[in-house]
Every structure is written in structure tokens, then in C-alpha cells.
Amino acid sequence: MSAPDAEIRNEPKPEEEQQQHHEESVATPQEEEEEYEEDIAAMKRRVAEMEAEAAKLREMQAEVDKSAEDLREDKEDVDARSIFVGNVDYGASPEEIQAHFQSCGSINRVTILLDKFTGHPKGYAYVEFAEPSLVAQALVLNESIFRGRSLKVVPKRTNLPGMTRGRGGYRGRGGRGGYGYPPYRGGGGGGYAPRAGYRGGYRGRGRGYSPY
């Protein structure tokens, strides 16, 4: 019997395989340039996005700063038209306090401060007039007798020593707790404002009684 024909295969050598793989993986100069341009474009897009985000943050910060400035100016304006009244009888109503200072001029709002824990009056009040010039007239009533007590009347100042804010703050939009007039609103409401007919017929922004 003759020996089986030997199968002859031309297997590539390892060196040839490595060379072929290297030739397939090497990018052409054109491909490298395109890839580089894509990277540059992606970086530019990212930079543009970051700049847009930074501009938006600057705009938001400017709005916050302006709002804070407006609030500060508004508060200073209110303070310039207001007086602090101390040693107020605990049973006094906003209407009684308004009547006591009615002769001084048009009143926008009367605010009786409440203890933030008990909800009871603290014996202090604020009276906001329509004009800053009326404050001087109200100071004449310092040590005047109200409900058997000698009142302490001074211009309102921000952060008076010994004064703390109750619930809600002095913004004329209602605190939490306390009582209101008119009408009774329990845990909220506006501030107390005199009705038309008091010294020239008040038609201002008063919104009822608003405890702190």
C-alpha cells in the first residue's frame, strides 16, 4: 500500500501575522487629523457649555442681589415711618393703640408683637405712619398714659437691643399664631390698618392686624 498523500499547508509565520495586524491598525494621516479635529470640536462645545452655565449663574446672582437690595430699601423706608411703642398693656388691642396715636397723622399699620412660644402679647408694638415726618409728632407722646401705663415711644430701629422677631416677621403679610382684626383669622392674616375716616380717610396699603 502506498503512503497517504501528505497534506501541505502554507501556515503564516508569526512574524507575518504581527506585520499584517500592525498594517491594519495604523491610522492614516487623514484619519488622525479628523480624529484630532473631532476632539477639538468636543472641547470647544464643552467650553461653550461651561461659559453659558457661568453666565446663567452670574445672572441669577445679580437677581438675588437686586432683590436683597430692594428688600433692604423697602425695610428702611418702613422703619423711617415707624415708631416702637414699649410698656404696652397686654390686653390692649391694635384699634386702641391706633386711636392713641391718631392725632399724630395717618397710620398705615399697627403691629403688636407676640411671644413666639406662647402666642401672648409681649407688651411691645410698632406703629407705621404714612409719612416719615409724622414720626416726630408721635414722639411727643413718649411717657403718655395709655391704659394706666406710661408708654415708651421711640423711632423704630432695626435690631433694637432685647428685641427678637416673632413668627412671620414685620412685613405686613401676617405672622403665625396670634389674633387678627378685622376680621379674626387665627393663625395668619394681614396687619391691622385703620379704616377710612381717620384723619383724611386712609386708603393706603394696610391689610388688617398682623401680629409678629
Short mmCIF file of C-alpha atoms in Angstrom, two decimals, residues 97-173:
data_model
loop_
_atom_site.label_atom_id
_atom_site.label_comp_id
_atom_site.label_asym_id
_atom_site.label_seq_id
_atom_site.Cartn_x
_atom_site.Cartn_y
_atom_site.Cartn_z
CA ILE A 97 -53.20 101.85 70.04
CA GLN A 98 -54.22 103.38 66.72
CA ALA A 99 -56.69 105.64 68.47
CA HIS A 100 -54.00 106.76 70.94
CA PHE A 101 -51.71 107.91 68.09
CA GLN A 102 -54.48 109.06 65.75
CA SER A 103 -53.80 112.74 66.43
CA CYS A 104 -50.27 112.38 65.00
CA GLY A 105 -51.40 111.67 61.46
CA SER A 106 -52.43 108.95 59.02
CA ILE A 107 -51.46 105.45 60.18
CA ASN A 108 -50.74 102.58 57.80
CA ARG A 109 -50.39 99.70 60.22
CA VAL A 110 -50.32 98.76 63.89
CA THR A 111 -48.41 95.62 64.87
CA ILE A 112 -48.48 94.04 68.33
CA LEU A 113 -45.61 91.65 68.95
CA LEU A 114 -46.43 88.18 70.25
CA ASP A 115 -44.28 85.70 72.11
CA LYS A 116 -43.34 83.04 69.57
CA PHE A 117 -43.79 80.22 72.09
CA THR A 118 -46.94 81.23 73.98
CA GLY A 119 -48.62 83.45 71.40
CA HIS A 120 -49.29 86.06 74.11
CA PRO A 121 -48.58 89.79 73.61
CA LYS A 122 -45.08 90.84 74.67
CA GLY A 123 -46.01 94.38 75.67
CA TYR A 124 -44.44 95.96 72.57
CA ALA A 125 -45.95 97.40 69.41
CA TYR A 126 -44.99 99.11 66.19
CA VAL A 127 -46.96 101.92 64.59
CA GLU A 128 -46.26 102.65 60.93
CA PHE A 129 -47.31 106.07 59.68
CA ALA A 130 -47.99 107.18 56.13
CA GLU A 131 -45.14 109.72 56.15
CA PRO A 132 -41.75 109.87 57.91
CA SER A 133 -42.48 113.39 59.13
CA LEU A 134 -45.28 112.06 61.35
CA VAL A 135 -42.78 110.13 63.49
CA ALA A 136 -41.59 113.35 65.15
CA GLN A 137 -45.17 114.19 66.12
CA ALA A 138 -45.64 110.73 67.60
CA LEU A 139 -42.53 111.11 69.77
CA VAL A 140 -44.37 113.85 71.66
CA LEU A 141 -46.50 111.06 73.14
CA ASN A 142 -43.49 109.49 74.85
CA GLU A 143 -44.41 108.84 78.52
CA SER A 144 -48.06 109.49 77.73
CA ILE A 145 -50.53 107.40 79.74
CA PHE A 146 -52.24 104.54 77.95
CA ARG A 147 -54.39 102.11 79.89
CA GLY A 148 -52.81 103.32 83.11
CA ARG A 149 -49.26 102.80 81.85
CA SER A 150 -46.57 105.26 80.78
CA LEU A 151 -45.65 104.44 77.19
CA LYS A 152 -42.11 104.43 75.84
CA VAL A 153 -42.18 105.88 72.33
CA VAL A 154 -39.00 105.96 70.21
CA PRO A 155 -38.22 105.82 66.47
CA LYS A 156 -38.16 102.27 65.14
CA ARG A 157 -34.71 100.88 64.50
CA THR A 158 -33.61 97.57 63.06
CA ASN A 159 -32.50 95.01 65.65
CA LEU A 160 -33.30 97.00 68.75
CA PRO A 161 -31.45 95.60 71.81
CA GLY A 162 -33.56 92.99 73.53
CA MET A 163 -35.93 92.69 70.59
CA THR A 164 -36.39 89.40 68.77
CA ARG A 165 -38.69 88.65 65.92
CA GLY A 166 -41.73 86.56 66.49
CA ARG A 167 -43.16 84.27 63.88
CA GLY A 168 -43.61 85.75 60.47
CA GLY A 169 -41.51 88.93 60.65
CA TYR A 170 -42.53 92.58 60.29
CA ARG A 171 -43.63 92.61 56.68
CA GLY A 172 -47.32 93.30 56.96
CA ARG A 173 -48.24 89.93 55.49
#
